[in-house]
Amino acid sequence: MDNTRFVDLLASGCQALGVSVGEDVGPRLQRLMAELLKWNAKVNLTAITAPEEVLEKHFLDSLAVLPEVTGAASLLDLGAGAGFPGLPLKIALPALGVTLVDTVGKKVAFIKAASASLGLQGVRGLHARAEGQPETEGIPRAQLLIARAFMDLPDWLALAPAYVEQGGRVVAMLGKSQTDAELASRAAERQLRVISARAYRLPFSGAERQVAVFAKE
Ligand SMILES: C[S@@+](CC[C@H](N)C(=O)[O-])C[C@H]1O[C@@H](n2cnc3c(N)ncnc32)[C@H](O)[C@@H]1O
């Protein structure tokens, strides 16, 4: 995909999602895509390899949750895989401190190499398994905890609170929308409260997504 098409698709995708990003975000995401596809030719990081699909399903889906993430000082992305949603969010929000955790060493190696190549400051890739014991796992707590395609909602709400700082929040990126009643009931099981929930569609395929934010009671 040439530069102009990338920038045009990014702009139209962001507009459809109702988010705005700085002018330097496009070139950095293009660089991230180049690194991802280069690495992916050698090590299997993601099954999504067509550039337009990478842009929509990895980059734009990550940027779609900017409204939920903006304002936090620190973000912890558990089960980040090749860096989603944490890396695009970091690119869009340069002041955000981001830790990305995965159990697969080659994915963490990619996160570190891509961050260095893009000159991102305040990003940490951590090779660890999150099992609910942040101290022994060496995983730092954050104001905001996020994950995409990591666990189903009940398991996520059981695991996540251990990694949240006092007063922090848990973000769930969901492929399958839940009703307000379902979200409230899942939250109550874990002494959490639903702060917000919103559905959105990916801009090119129309695929449905939902993002919900929870706080400790
Ligand atoms: C389906 S992938 C999703 C990756 C990325 N979040 C995305 O949306 O593209 C799930 C990732 O979670 C990682 N993972 C699974 N269990 C984990 C655990 N307990 N702690 C940390 N990472 C884990 C896997 O290695 C895998 O990379």
Tab-separated table of C-alpha atoms and ligand atoms in Angstrom:
chain	number	residue	atom	x	y	z
A	1	MET	CA	0.000	0.000	0.000
A	2	ASP	CA	1.498	3.380	-0.929
A	3	ASN	CA	1.822	6.268	1.538
A	4	THR	CA	-1.087	8.270	0.192
A	5	ARG	CA	-3.499	5.361	0.353
A	6	PHE	CA	-2.355	4.475	3.868
A	7	VAL	CA	-2.840	8.060	5.090
A	8	ASP	CA	-6.237	8.334	3.360
A	9	LEU	CA	-7.501	5.044	4.797
A	10	LEU	CA	-6.217	5.923	8.270
A	11	ALA	CA	-7.946	9.308	8.115
A	12	SER	CA	-11.247	7.900	6.869
A	13	GLY	CA	-11.086	5.057	9.393
A	14	CYS	CA	-10.421	7.432	12.294
A	15	GLN	CA	-13.238	9.693	11.136
A	16	ALA	CA	-15.668	6.772	10.981
A	17	LEU	CA	-14.623	5.735	14.495
A	18	GLY	CA	-14.914	9.300	15.798
A	19	VAL	CA	-11.300	9.514	16.968
A	20	SER	CA	-8.594	11.950	15.960
A	21	VAL	CA	-4.838	11.428	15.923
A	22	GLY	CA	-1.841	13.697	15.341
A	23	GLU	CA	-0.172	14.061	11.944
A	24	ASP	CA	2.878	12.058	13.031
A	25	VAL	CA	0.743	8.998	13.800
A	26	GLY	CA	0.323	7.935	10.155
A	27	PRO	CA	4.054	7.693	9.369
A	28	ARG	CA	4.715	5.843	12.633
A	29	LEU	CA	1.940	3.342	12.006
A	30	GLN	CA	3.273	2.779	8.502
A	31	ARG	CA	6.659	2.032	10.024
A	32	LEU	CA	5.029	-0.322	12.513
A	33	MET	CA	3.263	-2.123	9.673
A	34	ALA	CA	6.533	-2.503	7.763
A	35	GLU	CA	8.237	-3.943	10.861
A	36	LEU	CA	5.315	-6.275	11.563
A	37	LEU	CA	5.199	-7.639	8.023
A	38	LYS	CA	8.991	-7.980	7.891
A	39	TRP	CA	9.071	-9.946	11.148
A	40	ASN	CA	5.980	-11.923	10.252
A	41	ALA	CA	7.691	-13.270	7.138
A	42	LYS	CA	10.179	-14.986	9.473
A	43	VAL	CA	8.294	-15.622	12.705
A	44	ASN	CA	4.580	-16.115	13.051
A	45	LEU	CA	3.244	-13.107	14.980
A	46	THR	CA	-0.189	-12.587	13.446
A	47	ALA	CA	-2.467	-14.321	10.962
A	48	ILE	CA	-3.538	-10.910	9.644
A	49	THR	CA	-1.046	-9.938	6.943
A	50	ALA	CA	-2.917	-8.068	4.178
A	51	PRO	CA	-2.004	-4.380	4.669
A	52	GLU	CA	-5.588	-3.091	4.622
A	53	GLU	CA	-6.586	-5.738	7.143
A	54	VAL	CA	-3.622	-4.897	9.393
A	55	LEU	CA	-4.690	-1.259	9.217
A	56	GLU	CA	-8.298	-2.016	10.087
A	57	LYS	CA	-8.157	-5.024	12.408
A	58	HIS	CA	-4.983	-4.175	14.302
A	59	PHE	CA	-4.383	-0.425	14.044
A	60	LEU	CA	-7.852	1.103	13.770
A	61	ASP	CA	-9.400	-1.366	16.211
A	62	SER	CA	-6.692	-0.364	18.710
A	63	LEU	CA	-7.241	3.358	18.090
A	64	ALA	CA	-10.998	2.917	18.454
A	65	VAL	CA	-10.567	2.781	22.240
A	66	LEU	CA	-8.709	6.111	22.435
A	67	PRO	CA	-11.696	7.740	24.203
A	68	GLU	CA	-11.480	5.112	26.970
A	69	VAL	CA	-7.684	5.399	27.332
A	70	THR	CA	-7.036	9.131	26.941
A	71	GLY	CA	-6.160	10.774	30.260
A	72	ALA	CA	-4.552	7.738	31.901
A	73	ALA	CA	-0.871	7.997	32.838
A	74	SER	CA	-0.085	4.284	32.617
A	75	LEU	CA	-1.481	1.410	30.567
A	76	LEU	CA	-0.878	-2.313	31.012
A	77	ASP	CA	-1.716	-4.496	27.999
A	78	LEU	CA	-1.934	-8.159	29.008
A	79	GLY	CA	-1.653	-10.825	26.302
A	80	ALA	CA	-0.504	-8.115	23.899
A	81	GLY	CA	0.629	-10.521	21.169
A	82	ALA	CA	2.386	-8.441	18.518
A	83	GLY	CA	1.485	-5.265	20.438
A	84	PHE	CA	-2.256	-4.728	20.102
A	85	PRO	CA	-3.819	-2.545	21.270
A	86	GLY	CA	-0.864	-1.159	23.265
A	87	LEU	CA	1.507	-0.071	20.490
A	88	PRO	CA	-0.953	1.964	18.355
A	89	LEU	CA	-2.300	3.566	21.553
A	90	LYS	CA	1.232	4.516	22.589
A	91	ILE	CA	1.883	5.978	19.127
A	92	ALA	CA	-1.277	8.079	19.371
A	93	LEU	CA	-0.683	9.085	23.027
A	94	PRO	CA	3.072	9.721	23.361
A	95	ALA	CA	2.929	10.666	27.070
A	96	LEU	CA	1.303	7.362	28.033
A	97	GLY	CA	3.543	4.859	29.827
A	98	VAL	CA	2.773	1.431	28.351
A	99	THR	CA	3.759	-2.055	29.477
A	100	LEU	CA	2.932	-4.909	27.114
A	101	VAL	CA	3.034	-8.452	28.454
A	102	ASP	CA	3.007	-11.763	26.620
A	103	THR	CA	4.067	-15.325	27.362
A	104	VAL	CA	5.568	-15.808	23.908
A	105	GLY	CA	9.163	-14.595	23.729
A	106	LYS	CA	9.214	-13.828	20.002
A	107	LYS	CA	6.174	-11.548	20.366
A	108	VAL	CA	7.850	-9.628	23.184
A	109	ALA	CA	11.055	-9.463	21.118
A	110	PHE	CA	9.024	-7.901	18.302
A	111	ILE	CA	7.410	-5.379	20.659
A	112	LYS	CA	10.844	-4.323	21.910
A	113	ALA	CA	12.419	-4.156	18.446
A	114	ALA	CA	9.499	-2.243	16.899
A	115	SER	CA	9.406	0.241	19.812
A	116	ALA	CA	13.121	0.877	19.410
A	117	SER	CA	12.826	1.212	15.641
A	118	LEU	CA	10.010	3.752	16.016
A	119	GLY	CA	11.902	5.649	18.740
A	120	LEU	CA	9.057	5.182	21.223
A	121	GLN	CA	9.949	6.248	24.782
A	122	GLY	CA	8.154	4.834	27.801
A	123	VAL	CA	7.268	1.423	26.345
A	124	ARG	CA	8.184	-1.800	28.076
A	125	GLY	CA	7.809	-5.277	26.609
A	126	LEU	CA	7.671	-7.935	29.287
A	127	HIS	CA	8.000	-11.668	28.763
A	128	ALA	CA	5.775	-13.006	31.545
A	129	ARG	CA	2.667	-15.030	32.240
A	130	ALA	CA	-0.151	-13.138	33.967
A	131	GLU	CA	-1.821	-15.423	36.488
A	132	GLY	CA	-3.013	-12.958	39.100
A	133	GLN	CA	0.192	-12.491	41.134
A	134	PRO	CA	1.735	-9.280	39.748
A	135	GLU	CA	4.507	-9.060	42.367
A	136	THR	CA	5.878	-12.548	41.802
A	137	GLU	CA	5.369	-12.277	38.038
A	138	GLY	CA	7.268	-8.960	37.924
A	139	ILE	CA	4.335	-7.250	36.197
A	140	PRO	CA	3.780	-3.622	37.289
A	141	ARG	CA	0.281	-2.385	38.143
A	142	ALA	CA	-1.157	0.431	36.008
A	143	GLN	CA	-3.933	3.004	36.148
A	144	LEU	CA	-5.564	1.351	33.193
A	145	LEU	CA	-5.552	-2.316	32.314
A	146	ILE	CA	-6.481	-3.427	28.819
A	147	ALA	CA	-6.579	-6.593	26.749
A	148	ARG	CA	-7.926	-7.636	23.392
A	149	ALA	CA	-8.683	-11.215	22.369
A	150	PHE	CA	-7.046	-12.434	25.575
A	151	MET	CA	-9.745	-14.033	27.722
A	152	ASP	CA	-13.496	-14.198	27.802
A	153	LEU	CA	-15.140	-11.495	29.913
A	154	PRO	CA	-15.728	-13.494	33.141
A	155	ASP	CA	-12.109	-14.702	33.221
A	156	TRP	CA	-10.815	-11.224	32.367
A	157	LEU	CA	-12.803	-9.584	35.169
A	158	ALA	CA	-11.507	-12.235	37.574
A	159	LEU	CA	-7.853	-11.679	36.613
A	160	ALA	CA	-7.639	-7.977	35.815
A	161	PRO	CA	-8.282	-6.203	39.164
A	162	ALA	CA	-5.047	-7.570	40.668
A	163	TYR	CA	-3.107	-5.501	38.112
A	164	VAL	CA	-4.916	-2.193	38.613
A	165	GLU	CA	-3.602	0.616	40.819
A	166	GLN	CA	-5.877	2.021	43.517
A	167	GLY	CA	-8.625	3.980	41.769
A	168	GLY	CA	-7.719	2.508	38.389
A	169	ARG	CA	-9.892	0.979	35.709
A	170	VAL	CA	-10.196	-2.168	33.647
A	171	VAL	CA	-10.977	-1.944	29.934
A	172	ALA	CA	-12.488	-4.923	28.123
A	173	MET	CA	-12.389	-5.002	24.311
A	174	LEU	CA	-15.110	-7.423	23.299
A	175	GLY	CA	-15.767	-9.118	19.995
A	176	LYS	CA	-19.261	-10.111	21.018
A	177	SER	CA	-21.478	-7.379	22.440
A	178	GLN	CA	-22.999	-7.880	25.862
A	179	THR	CA	-26.153	-6.190	27.069
A	180	ASP	CA	-25.956	-3.589	29.845
A	181	ALA	CA	-27.561	-6.129	32.188
A	182	GLU	CA	-24.988	-8.801	31.311
A	183	LEU	CA	-22.110	-6.377	31.830
A	184	ALA	CA	-23.525	-5.215	35.174
A	185	SER	CA	-24.023	-8.773	36.335
A	186	ARG	CA	-20.483	-9.826	35.302
A	187	ALA	CA	-19.099	-6.747	37.051
A	188	ALA	CA	-21.036	-7.412	40.259
A	189	GLU	CA	-19.637	-10.967	40.440
A	190	ARG	CA	-16.181	-9.365	40.906
A	191	GLN	CA	-17.148	-6.323	43.009
A	192	LEU	CA	-16.690	-4.105	39.966
A	193	ARG	CA	-18.889	-1.357	38.565
A	194	VAL	CA	-19.534	-0.596	34.886
A	195	ILE	CA	-18.315	2.923	34.101
A	196	SER	CA	-19.148	2.917	30.398
A	197	ALA	CA	-19.952	0.585	27.543
A	198	ARG	CA	-20.152	1.404	23.890
A	199	ALA	CA	-20.493	-0.554	20.671
A	200	TYR	CA	-18.675	0.390	17.486
A	201	ARG	CA	-18.056	-1.063	14.061
A	202	LEU	CA	-14.762	-1.447	12.279
A	203	PRO	CA	-14.846	1.099	9.471
A	204	PHE	CA	-14.192	-1.056	6.380
A	205	SER	CA	-15.582	-4.507	7.164
A	206	GLY	CA	-18.385	-3.307	9.446
A	207	ALA	CA	-17.413	-5.935	12.043
A	208	GLU	CA	-19.022	-5.286	15.427
A	209	ARG	CA	-17.019	-4.575	18.544
A	210	GLN	CA	-17.744	-3.340	22.053
A	211	VAL	CA	-15.580	-1.650	24.657
A	212	ALA	CA	-16.516	-1.586	28.325
A	213	VAL	CA	-14.786	0.096	31.269
A	214	PHE	CA	-15.000	-1.147	34.861
A	215	ALA	CA	-13.898	0.298	38.212
A	216	LYS	CA	-13.418	-1.366	41.566
A	217	GLU	CA	-16.348	-0.703	43.924
B	1	LIG	C1	-5.231	-14.108	20.630
B	1	LIG	S1	-3.745	-13.352	21.105
B	1	LIG	C2	-4.191	-11.657	21.120
B	1	LIG	C3	-3.023	-10.756	20.935
B	1	LIG	C4	-3.336	-9.260	20.889
B	1	LIG	N1	-3.904	-8.792	22.138
B	1	LIG	C5	-4.261	-8.922	19.736
B	1	LIG	O1	-5.427	-8.606	19.976
B	1	LIG	O2	-3.809	-8.981	18.573
B	1	LIG	C6	-3.593	-13.738	22.845
B	1	LIG	C7	-2.186	-13.531	23.366
B	1	LIG	O3	-2.181	-13.742	24.778
B	1	LIG	C8	-0.976	-14.387	25.135
B	1	LIG	N2	-1.225	-15.027	26.448
B	1	LIG	C9	-2.017	-16.105	26.702
B	1	LIG	N3	-2.068	-16.345	28.027
B	1	LIG	C10	-1.301	-15.388	28.617
B	1	LIG	C11	-0.979	-15.070	29.970
B	1	LIG	N4	-1.469	-15.796	30.983
B	1	LIG	N5	-0.185	-14.013	30.223
B	1	LIG	C12	0.295	-13.258	29.198
B	1	LIG	N6	0.019	-13.493	27.906
B	1	LIG	C13	-0.766	-14.537	27.612
B	1	LIG	C14	-0.698	-15.330	23.991
B	1	LIG	O4	0.660	-15.660	23.901
B	1	LIG	C15	-1.175	-14.509	22.799
B	1	LIG	O5	-0.100	-13.770	22.230
